[in-house]
Amino acid sequence: LTPVFIGDGAPTGNYGYTNSGYSVYEEENERLTESLRTKVSAIKSLSIEIGTEVKNQNKMLSEMDNDFDSTGGLLGATMGRLRTLSRGSQTKLLCYMMLFSLFVFFVIYWIIKLR
């Protein structure tokens, strides 16, 4: 009997991988490797999208923080004016409240009358 050589010169009787199912395992490994490569690519693109979204959310949070700071300053100034107004006499405060109420009443009366 003469040995038959495959590929790099290995005789089929001793090292023939095609008979032992090696090519089946190699094909399965290639298929699984490609599947894993696809999944890694999907995860990579998803993580890039998440990173972009995080950057946008951080930018919006920073802008909101600035808006809240400016609103806090405005509210602080308004509270200061209210404290100044409340330190005055109670009669003056009551007079202002009555004038405001009358103004609102006349505005509402005027709107109803025009209908």
PDB file of C-alpha atoms in Angstrom, residues 25-97:
ATOM      1  CA  TYR A  25     -15.561  21.732  13.540  1.00  0.00           C
ATOM      2  CA  GLU A  26     -13.555  24.334  11.666  1.00  0.00           C
ATOM      3  CA  GLU A  27     -16.618  25.423   9.701  1.00  0.00           C
ATOM      4  CA  GLU A  28     -18.642  25.597  12.922  1.00  0.00           C
ATOM      5  CA  ASN A  29     -15.919  27.713  14.543  1.00  0.00           C
ATOM      6  CA  GLU A  30     -15.882  30.047  11.534  1.00  0.00           C
ATOM      7  CA  ARG A  31     -19.665  30.388  11.664  1.00  0.00           C
ATOM      8  CA  LEU A  32     -19.607  31.093  15.419  1.00  0.00           C
ATOM      9  CA  THR A  33     -16.718  33.529  14.975  1.00  0.00           C
ATOM     10  CA  GLU A  34     -18.670  35.422  12.328  1.00  0.00           C
ATOM     11  CA  SER A  35     -21.750  35.448  14.565  1.00  0.00           C
ATOM     12  CA  LEU A  36     -19.657  36.776  17.443  1.00  0.00           C
ATOM     13  CA  ARG A  37     -18.104  39.401  15.159  1.00  0.00           C
ATOM     14  CA  THR A  38     -21.605  40.566  14.133  1.00  0.00           C
ATOM     15  CA  LYS A  39     -22.727  40.789  17.749  1.00  0.00           C
ATOM     16  CA  VAL A  40     -19.604  42.712  18.783  1.00  0.00           C
ATOM     17  CA  SER A  41     -20.162  45.128  15.910  1.00  0.00           C
ATOM     18  CA  ALA A  42     -23.778  45.670  17.016  1.00  0.00           C
ATOM     19  CA  ILE A  43     -22.691  46.261  20.610  1.00  0.00           C
ATOM     20  CA  LYS A  44     -20.011  48.688  19.439  1.00  0.00           C
ATOM     21  CA  SER A  45     -22.483  50.764  17.432  1.00  0.00           C
ATOM     22  CA  LEU A  46     -24.951  50.679  20.330  1.00  0.00           C
ATOM     23  CA  SER A  47     -22.301  51.872  22.781  1.00  0.00           C
ATOM     24  CA  ILE A  48     -21.344  54.714  20.403  1.00  0.00           C
ATOM     25  CA  GLU A  49     -25.002  55.759  20.216  1.00  0.00           C
ATOM     26  CA  ILE A  50     -25.273  55.619  24.009  1.00  0.00           C
ATOM     27  CA  GLY A  51     -22.141  57.775  24.309  1.00  0.00           C
ATOM     28  CA  THR A  52     -23.604  60.349  21.933  1.00  0.00           C
ATOM     29  CA  GLU A  53     -26.882  60.386  23.857  1.00  0.00           C
ATOM     30  CA  VAL A  54     -25.043  60.807  27.167  1.00  0.00           C
ATOM     31  CA  LYS A  55     -23.131  63.790  25.751  1.00  0.00           C
ATOM     32  CA  ASN A  56     -26.381  65.386  24.571  1.00  0.00           C
ATOM     33  CA  GLN A  57     -28.069  64.764  27.928  1.00  0.00           C
ATOM     34  CA  ASN A  58     -25.091  66.244  29.811  1.00  0.00           C
ATOM     35  CA  LYS A  59     -25.260  69.333  27.593  1.00  0.00           C
ATOM     36  CA  MET A  60     -28.985  69.721  28.301  1.00  0.00           C
ATOM     37  CA  LEU A  61     -28.406  69.251  32.038  1.00  0.00           C
ATOM     38  CA  SER A  62     -25.726  71.921  31.985  1.00  0.00           C
ATOM     39  CA  GLU A  63     -28.081  74.332  30.216  1.00  0.00           C
ATOM     40  CA  MET A  64     -30.849  73.523  32.711  1.00  0.00           C
ATOM     41  CA  ASP A  65     -28.430  74.140  35.585  1.00  0.00           C
ATOM     42  CA  ASN A  66     -27.621  77.581  34.167  1.00  0.00           C
ATOM     43  CA  ASP A  67     -31.331  78.326  33.724  1.00  0.00           C
ATOM     44  CA  PHE A  68     -32.085  77.280  37.295  1.00  0.00           C
ATOM     45  CA  ASP A  69     -29.246  79.444  38.583  1.00  0.00           C
ATOM     46  CA  SER A  70     -30.601  82.499  36.782  1.00  0.00           C
ATOM     47  CA  THR A  71     -34.144  81.711  37.935  1.00  0.00           C
ATOM     48  CA  GLY A  72     -32.879  81.300  41.489  1.00  0.00           C
ATOM     49  CA  GLY A  73     -31.285  84.749  41.306  1.00  0.00           C
ATOM     50  CA  LEU A  74     -34.517  86.273  40.009  1.00  0.00           C
ATOM     51  CA  LEU A  75     -36.540  84.529  42.713  1.00  0.00           C
ATOM     52  CA  GLY A  76     -34.090  85.726  45.364  1.00  0.00           C
ATOM     53  CA  ALA A  77     -34.483  89.320  44.178  1.00  0.00           C
ATOM     54  CA  THR A  78     -38.273  88.970  44.210  1.00  0.00           C
ATOM     55  CA  MET A  79     -38.216  87.550  47.730  1.00  0.00           C
ATOM     56  CA  GLY A  80     -36.030  90.474  48.820  1.00  0.00           C
ATOM     57  CA  ARG A  81     -38.577  92.929  47.442  1.00  0.00           C
ATOM     58  CA  LEU A  82     -41.389  91.038  49.151  1.00  0.00           C
ATOM     59  CA  ARG A  83     -39.536  91.190  52.486  1.00  0.00           C
ATOM     60  CA  THR A  84     -39.044  94.930  52.022  1.00  0.00           C
ATOM     61  CA  LEU A  85     -42.736  95.302  51.275  1.00  0.00           C
ATOM     62  CA  SER A  86     -43.747  93.210  54.292  1.00  0.00           C
ATOM     63  CA  ARG A  87     -41.523  95.267  56.642  1.00  0.00           C
ATOM     64  CA  GLY A  88     -43.670  98.298  55.920  1.00  0.00           C
ATOM     65  CA  SER A  89     -46.804  99.027  57.870  1.00  0.00           C
ATOM     66  CA  GLN A  90     -49.622  96.529  57.685  1.00  0.00           C
ATOM     67  CA  THR A  91     -52.006  99.308  56.680  1.00  0.00           C
ATOM     68  CA  LYS A  92     -49.953 100.024  53.586  1.00  0.00           C
ATOM     69  CA  LEU A  93     -49.863  96.362  52.654  1.00  0.00           C
ATOM     70  CA  LEU A  94     -53.614  96.031  53.149  1.00  0.00           C
ATOM     71  CA  CYS A  95     -54.184  99.103  50.970  1.00  0.00           C
ATOM     72  CA  TYR A  96     -52.067  97.642  48.169  1.00  0.00           C
ATOM     73  CA  MET A  97     -53.953  94.351  48.384  1.00  0.00           C
TER      74      MET A  97
END
